[in-house]
PDB file of C-alpha atoms in Angstrom:
ATOM      1  CA  UNK A   1      -2.850   7.542  33.831  1.00 44.00           C
ATOM      2  CA  UNK A   2      -1.849   3.920  34.661  1.00 49.00           C
ATOM      3  CA  UNK A   3       0.031   3.948  37.994  1.00 54.00           C
ATOM      4  CA  UNK A   4       2.907   1.884  36.365  1.00 65.00           C
ATOM      5  CA  UNK A   5       3.685   4.768  33.953  1.00 62.00           C
ATOM      6  CA  UNK A   6       5.529   7.980  34.878  1.00 68.00           C
ATOM      7  CA  UNK A   7       3.753  11.339  34.506  1.00 78.00           C
ATOM      8  CA  UNK A   8       4.537  12.482  30.924  1.00 77.00           C
ATOM      9  CA  UNK A   9       2.844  15.643  29.618  1.00 83.00           C
ATOM     10  CA  UNK A  10       5.203  16.306  26.739  1.00 88.00           C
ATOM     11  CA  UNK A  11       4.310  15.170  23.238  1.00 92.00           C
ATOM     12  CA  UNK A  12       6.764  13.496  20.953  1.00 94.00           C
ATOM     13  CA  UNK A  13       9.018  15.475  18.681  1.00 95.00           C
ATOM     14  CA  UNK A  14       8.624  15.062  14.893  1.00 97.00           C
ATOM     15  CA  UNK A  15      11.203  16.061  12.212  1.00 96.00           C
ATOM     16  CA  UNK A  16      10.140  15.892   8.549  1.00 97.00           C
ATOM     17  CA  UNK A  17      13.296  15.326   6.499  1.00 97.00           C
ATOM     18  CA  UNK A  18      11.619  15.101   3.030  1.00 97.00           C
ATOM     19  CA  UNK A  19       9.870  16.582   1.201  1.00 97.00           C
ATOM     20  CA  UNK A  20      11.008  20.032   1.774  1.00 96.00           C
ATOM     21  CA  UNK A  21       9.009  23.264   1.565  1.00 96.00           C
ATOM     22  CA  UNK A  22       9.859  23.930  -2.059  1.00 96.00           C
ATOM     23  CA  UNK A  23       8.862  23.268  -5.719  1.00 97.00           C
ATOM     24  CA  UNK A  24       9.429  19.925  -7.249  1.00 97.00           C
ATOM     25  CA  UNK A  25       9.227  19.108 -10.862  1.00 94.00           C
ATOM     26  CA  UNK A  26       6.553  16.751 -12.285  1.00 88.00           C
ATOM     27  CA  UNK A  27       9.528  14.590 -13.337  1.00 89.00           C
ATOM     28  CA  UNK A  28      10.924  14.195  -9.717  1.00 94.00           C
ATOM     29  CA  UNK A  29      10.550  11.386  -7.226  1.00 95.00           C
ATOM     30  CA  UNK A  30      10.452  12.326  -3.517  1.00 97.00           C
ATOM     31  CA  UNK A  31      11.110  10.209  -0.452  1.00 97.00           C
ATOM     32  CA  UNK A  32       8.456  10.617   2.310  1.00 97.00           C
ATOM     33  CA  UNK A  33      10.800  10.721   5.356  1.00 97.00           C
ATOM     34  CA  UNK A  34      10.239  11.749   8.985  1.00 97.00           C
ATOM     35  CA  UNK A  35      11.403  10.737  12.425  1.00 96.00           C
ATOM     36  CA  UNK A  36       9.714  10.887  15.812  1.00 96.00           C
ATOM     37  CA  UNK A  37      11.206  10.498  19.268  1.00 94.00           C
ATOM     38  CA  UNK A  38       9.952  10.908  22.814  1.00 90.00           C
ATOM     39  CA  UNK A  39      12.036  11.543  25.863  1.00 86.00           C
ATOM     40  CA  UNK A  40       9.185  10.457  28.264  1.00 82.00           C
ATOM     41  CA  UNK A  41       7.362   7.173  27.919  1.00 84.00           C
ATOM     42  CA  UNK A  42       8.342   6.434  24.252  1.00 88.00           C
ATOM     43  CA  UNK A  43       6.536   6.280  20.960  1.00 93.00           C
ATOM     44  CA  UNK A  44       3.171   4.336  20.734  1.00 93.00           C
ATOM     45  CA  UNK A  45       2.338   5.238  17.098  1.00 95.00           C
ATOM     46  CA  UNK A  46       3.808   7.188  14.276  1.00 96.00           C
ATOM     47  CA  UNK A  47       1.912   7.756  10.970  1.00 97.00           C
ATOM     48  CA  UNK A  48       2.609   9.620   7.720  1.00 97.00           C
ATOM     49  CA  UNK A  49      -0.035  10.708   5.196  1.00 97.00           C
ATOM     50  CA  UNK A  50       0.727  12.117   1.749  1.00 97.00           C
ATOM     51  CA  UNK A  51      -2.316  14.177   0.694  1.00 96.00           C
ATOM     52  CA  UNK A  52      -4.499  12.218   3.286  1.00 90.00           C
ATOM     53  CA  UNK A  53      -3.339   8.851   1.886  1.00 96.00           C
ATOM     54  CA  UNK A  54      -1.380   6.722   4.404  1.00 97.00           C
ATOM     55  CA  UNK A  55       2.326   6.150   3.374  1.00 97.00           C
ATOM     56  CA  UNK A  56       5.161   4.367   5.027  1.00 97.00           C
ATOM     57  CA  UNK A  57       8.318   6.109   6.187  1.00 96.00           C
ATOM     58  CA  UNK A  58      10.925   6.264   3.369  1.00 97.00           C
ATOM     59  CA  UNK A  59       8.263   5.475   0.637  1.00 97.00           C
ATOM     60  CA  UNK A  60       9.328   7.000  -2.670  1.00 97.00           C
ATOM     61  CA  UNK A  61       6.570   8.857  -4.487  1.00 97.00           C
ATOM     62  CA  UNK A  62       6.804   9.284  -8.217  1.00 96.00           C
ATOM     63  CA  UNK A  63       5.475  12.815  -8.794  1.00 96.00           C
ATOM     64  CA  UNK A  64       4.918  12.107 -12.541  1.00 95.00           C
ATOM     65  CA  UNK A  65       1.468  10.567 -11.731  1.00 94.00           C
ATOM     66  CA  UNK A  66       0.473  13.322  -9.259  1.00 95.00           C
ATOM     67  CA  UNK A  67      -1.502  16.511 -10.040  1.00 95.00           C
ATOM     68  CA  UNK A  68       0.457  19.759 -10.430  1.00 96.00           C
ATOM     69  CA  UNK A  69      -0.035  22.196  -7.577  1.00 96.00           C
ATOM     70  CA  UNK A  70       0.096  22.062  -3.800  1.00 97.00           C
ATOM     71  CA  UNK A  71       0.627  18.783  -1.845  1.00 98.00           C
ATOM     72  CA  UNK A  72       1.472  17.984   1.774  1.00 97.00           C
ATOM     73  CA  UNK A  73       2.928  15.383   4.046  1.00 97.00           C
ATOM     74  CA  UNK A  74       1.397  15.104   7.479  1.00 97.00           C
ATOM     75  CA  UNK A  75       3.128  13.294  10.369  1.00 97.00           C
ATOM     76  CA  UNK A  76       1.309  12.276  13.482  1.00 97.00           C
ATOM     77  CA  UNK A  77       2.939  10.743  16.600  1.00 97.00           C
ATOM     78  CA  UNK A  78       1.581   9.570  19.943  1.00 95.00           C
ATOM     79  CA  UNK A  79       3.540   8.552  22.996  1.00 93.00           C
ATOM     80  CA  UNK A  80       2.570   5.697  25.283  1.00 91.00           C
ATOM     81  CA  UNK A  81       0.454   7.906  27.571  1.00 88.00           C
ATOM     82  CA  UNK A  82      -1.501   9.491  24.669  1.00 88.00           C
ATOM     83  CA  UNK A  83       0.309  12.855  24.153  1.00 90.00           C
ATOM     84  CA  UNK A  84      -0.224  13.733  20.490  1.00 95.00           C
ATOM     85  CA  UNK A  85       2.146  15.648  18.147  1.00 95.00           C
ATOM     86  CA  UNK A  86       1.537  16.617  14.544  1.00 96.00           C
ATOM     87  CA  UNK A  87       3.738  18.209  11.928  1.00 97.00           C
ATOM     88  CA  UNK A  88       3.311  18.879   8.251  1.00 97.00           C
ATOM     89  CA  UNK A  89       5.118  20.229   5.224  1.00 97.00           C
ATOM     90  CA  UNK A  90       3.507  21.678   2.133  1.00 97.00           C
ATOM     91  CA  UNK A  91       5.242  21.645  -1.235  1.00 97.00           C
ATOM     92  CA  UNK A  92       4.334  22.200  -4.846  1.00 97.00           C
ATOM     93  CA  UNK A  93       4.659  20.068  -7.969  1.00 97.00           C
ATOM     94  CA  UNK A  94       5.234  22.362 -10.976  1.00 96.00           C
ATOM     95  CA  UNK A  95       6.068  22.042 -14.658  1.00 93.00           C
ATOM     96  CA  UNK A  96       8.995  23.752 -16.338  1.00 89.00           C
ATOM     97  CA  UNK A  97       9.767  23.486 -20.019  1.00 88.00           C
ATOM     98  CA  UNK A  98      12.630  21.104 -19.179  1.00 89.00           C
ATOM     99  CA  UNK A  99      10.543  18.909 -16.955  1.00 92.00           C
ATOM    100  CA  UNK A 100       7.809  18.805 -19.668  1.00 93.00           C
ATOM    101  CA  UNK A 101      10.356  17.592 -22.163  1.00 93.00           C
ATOM    102  CA  UNK A 102      11.230  14.846 -19.626  1.00 94.00           C
ATOM    103  CA  UNK A 103       7.520  14.057 -19.291  1.00 95.00           C
ATOM    104  CA  UNK A 104       7.129  13.698 -23.021  1.00 94.00           C
ATOM    105  CA  UNK A 105      10.068  11.307 -23.154  1.00 94.00           C
ATOM    106  CA  UNK A 106       8.555   9.319 -20.300  1.00 95.00           C
ATOM    107  CA  UNK A 107       5.220   9.173 -21.993  1.00 95.00           C
ATOM    108  CA  UNK A 108       6.810   7.783 -25.094  1.00 94.00           C
ATOM    109  CA  UNK A 109       8.810   5.189 -23.062  1.00 94.00           C
ATOM    110  CA  UNK A 110       5.436   4.085 -21.441  1.00 95.00           C
ATOM    111  CA  UNK A 111       3.966   3.554 -24.945  1.00 94.00           C
ATOM    112  CA  UNK A 112       1.476   6.418 -24.664  1.00 94.00           C
ATOM    113  CA  UNK A 113       2.678   7.770 -28.047  1.00 90.00           C
ATOM    114  CA  UNK A 114       2.119   5.726 -31.113  1.00 85.00           C
ATOM    115  CA  UNK A 115       5.114   6.931 -32.996  1.00 86.00           C
ATOM    116  CA  UNK A 116       8.505   8.542 -32.276  1.00 91.00           C
ATOM    117  CA  UNK A 117       8.091  11.508 -34.712  1.00 91.00           C
ATOM    118  CA  UNK A 118       5.236  12.919 -32.561  1.00 89.00           C
ATOM    119  CA  UNK A 119       7.479  12.755 -29.449  1.00 90.00           C
ATOM    120  CA  UNK A 120      10.269  14.492 -31.393  1.00 91.00           C
ATOM    121  CA  UNK A 121       7.973  17.140 -32.804  1.00 89.00           C
ATOM    122  CA  UNK A 122       6.743  18.077 -29.325  1.00 91.00           C
ATOM    123  CA  UNK A 123      10.214  18.048 -27.814  1.00 91.00           C
ATOM    124  CA  UNK A 124      11.613  20.216 -30.635  1.00 89.00           C
ATOM    125  CA  UNK A 125       8.851  22.851 -30.120  1.00 86.00           C
ATOM    126  CA  UNK A 126       9.488  22.966 -26.349  1.00 87.00           C
ATOM    127  CA  UNK A 127      13.286  23.198 -26.881  1.00 86.00           C
ATOM    128  CA  UNK A 128      12.687  26.053 -29.389  1.00 83.00           C
ATOM    129  CA  UNK A 129      10.706  27.845 -26.721  1.00 79.00           C
ATOM    130  CA  UNK A 130      13.470  27.293 -24.072  1.00 78.00           C
ATOM    131  CA  UNK A 131      16.048  28.765 -26.582  1.00 80.00           C
ATOM    132  CA  UNK A 132      13.799  31.757 -27.276  1.00 77.00           C
ATOM    133  CA  UNK A 133      13.410  32.387 -23.488  1.00 74.00           C
ATOM    134  CA  UNK A 134      17.198  32.215 -23.052  1.00 76.00           C
ATOM    135  CA  UNK A 135      17.740  34.732 -25.952  1.00 76.00           C
ATOM    136  CA  UNK A 136      15.226  37.141 -24.422  1.00 74.00           C
ATOM    137  CA  UNK A 137      17.006  36.900 -21.043  1.00 74.00           C
ATOM    138  CA  UNK A 138      20.303  37.710 -22.790  1.00 76.00           C
ATOM    139  CA  UNK A 139      18.730  40.690 -24.413  1.00 74.00           C
ATOM    140  CA  UNK A 140      17.227  41.809 -21.101  1.00 70.00           C
ATOM    141  CA  UNK A 141      20.672  41.644 -19.414  1.00 72.00           C
ATOM    142  CA  UNK A 142      22.260  43.865 -22.085  1.00 74.00           C
ATOM    143  CA  UNK A 143      19.474  46.511 -21.725  1.00 72.00           C
ATOM    144  CA  UNK A 144      19.223  48.754 -18.808  1.00 66.00           C
ATOM    145  CA  UNK A 145      15.926  50.524 -19.424  1.00 63.00           C
ATOM    146  CA  UNK A 146      13.114  49.227 -17.141  1.00 67.00           C
ATOM    147  CA  UNK A 147      10.432  50.303 -19.590  1.00 67.00           C
ATOM    148  CA  UNK A 148      12.099  48.315 -22.438  1.00 69.00           C
ATOM    149  CA  UNK A 149      12.584  45.244 -20.206  1.00 69.00           C
ATOM    150  CA  UNK A 150       8.812  45.397 -19.175  1.00 73.00           C
ATOM    151  CA  UNK A 151       7.759  45.529 -22.892  1.00 72.00           C
ATOM    152  CA  UNK A 152      10.031  42.561 -23.698  1.00 71.00           C
ATOM    153  CA  UNK A 153       8.568  40.581 -20.777  1.00 70.00           C
ATOM    154  CA  UNK A 154       5.031  41.229 -22.047  1.00 74.00           C
ATOM    155  CA  UNK A 155       6.048  40.081 -25.532  1.00 73.00           C
ATOM    156  CA  UNK A 156       7.733  37.051 -24.085  1.00 69.00           C
ATOM    157  CA  UNK A 157       4.554  36.207 -22.044  1.00 74.00           C
ATOM    158  CA  UNK A 158       2.414  36.525 -25.183  1.00 74.00           C
ATOM    159  CA  UNK A 159       4.804  34.349 -27.215  1.00 74.00           C
ATOM    160  CA  UNK A 160       4.856  31.666 -24.474  1.00 74.00           C
ATOM    161  CA  UNK A 161       1.048  31.664 -24.281  1.00 78.00           C
ATOM    162  CA  UNK A 162       0.706  31.337 -28.069  1.00 79.00           C
ATOM    163  CA  UNK A 163       3.215  28.508 -28.230  1.00 81.00           C
ATOM    164  CA  UNK A 164       1.541  26.779 -25.349  1.00 84.00           C
ATOM    165  CA  UNK A 165      -1.885  26.942 -26.853  1.00 86.00           C
ATOM    166  CA  UNK A 166      -0.535  25.650 -30.138  1.00 87.00           C
ATOM    167  CA  UNK A 167       0.944  22.727 -28.237  1.00 89.00           C
ATOM    168  CA  UNK A 168      -2.446  22.104 -26.519  1.00 91.00           C
ATOM    169  CA  UNK A 169      -4.187  21.999 -29.951  1.00 90.00           C
ATOM    170  CA  UNK A 170      -1.549  19.602 -31.182  1.00 91.00           C
ATOM    171  CA  UNK A 171      -1.988  17.339 -28.091  1.00 94.00           C
ATOM    172  CA  UNK A 172      -5.739  17.366 -28.665  1.00 94.00           C
ATOM    173  CA  UNK A 173      -5.264  16.263 -32.332  1.00 92.00           C
ATOM    174  CA  UNK A 174      -2.909  13.477 -31.268  1.00 91.00           C
ATOM    175  CA  UNK A 175      -5.419  12.280 -28.668  1.00 93.00           C
ATOM    176  CA  UNK A 176      -8.393  12.328 -31.045  1.00 92.00           C
ATOM    177  CA  UNK A 177      -6.316  10.567 -33.705  1.00 91.00           C
ATOM    178  CA  UNK A 178      -5.391   7.829 -31.062  1.00 91.00           C
ATOM    179  CA  UNK A 179      -1.705   8.789 -31.444  1.00 93.00           C
ATOM    180  CA  UNK A 180      -1.585   9.817 -27.716  1.00 93.00           C
ATOM    181  CA  UNK A 181      -3.253   7.921 -24.945  1.00 94.00           C
ATOM    182  CA  UNK A 182      -5.779   9.681 -22.653  1.00 95.00           C
ATOM    183  CA  UNK A 183      -3.354   9.365 -19.685  1.00 94.00           C
ATOM    184  CA  UNK A 184      -0.533  10.806 -21.582  1.00 94.00           C
ATOM    185  CA  UNK A 185      -2.856  13.678 -22.801  1.00 95.00           C
ATOM    186  CA  UNK A 186      -3.946  14.535 -19.270  1.00 96.00           C
ATOM    187  CA  UNK A 187      -0.395  14.676 -17.877  1.00 95.00           C
ATOM    188  CA  UNK A 188       1.091  16.614 -20.792  1.00 95.00           C
ATOM    189  CA  UNK A 189      -1.797  19.076 -21.166  1.00 95.00           C
ATOM    190  CA  UNK A 190      -1.577  19.788 -17.372  1.00 95.00           C
ATOM    191  CA  UNK A 191       2.132  20.576 -17.864  1.00 94.00           C
ATOM    192  CA  UNK A 192       1.410  22.900 -20.801  1.00 92.00           C
ATOM    193  CA  UNK A 193      -1.458  24.663 -18.991  1.00 93.00           C
ATOM    194  CA  UNK A 194       0.839  25.132 -16.020  1.00 93.00           C
ATOM    195  CA  UNK A 195       3.465  26.690 -18.296  1.00 88.00           C
ATOM    196  CA  UNK A 196       0.878  29.013 -19.895  1.00 87.00           C
ATOM    197  CA  UNK A 197      -0.509  30.197 -16.478  1.00 88.00           C
ATOM    198  CA  UNK A 198       2.559  30.433 -14.321  1.00 84.00           C
TER     199      UNK A 198
END
């Protein structure tokens, strides 16, 4: 260590403020925010990486364009004498029926659909699925029998998968008919596949 610098064996402290360890919707935006401080010699470098890609502190990431599933923010800080600290947070981007409706609306606003009736058709089918799920929840709350609830949940799961697969077929038809762009197809089919499998 340089004789002009005090002995400092303690690495900096890092606090990641955002994102949090939780699920975010595909339709969310998240601020990449962290702080680092060092009581010894002071901070020499502080870097953030979102999924191994360098980002700046307080960058806002639009999750609409990101893949569904697990992601992470890594923070690395070094003090003036070279003590290193790292911290990370993992989070998931998921799709819900409601966020998928939002994604369809956004895809239309980006010009990825060639006509409004296609957007409306997909949204109406998803809203019907949401209403069906809510009715099934109401029925489950009124029933006390665990066997009956398990049967209802299995039926609900089958209905959701059938509706999801029908939506996937519809999306493929729209893509092949040039009514839906490839980028729109990829994002929306990822959403629907997530809903079918989770």
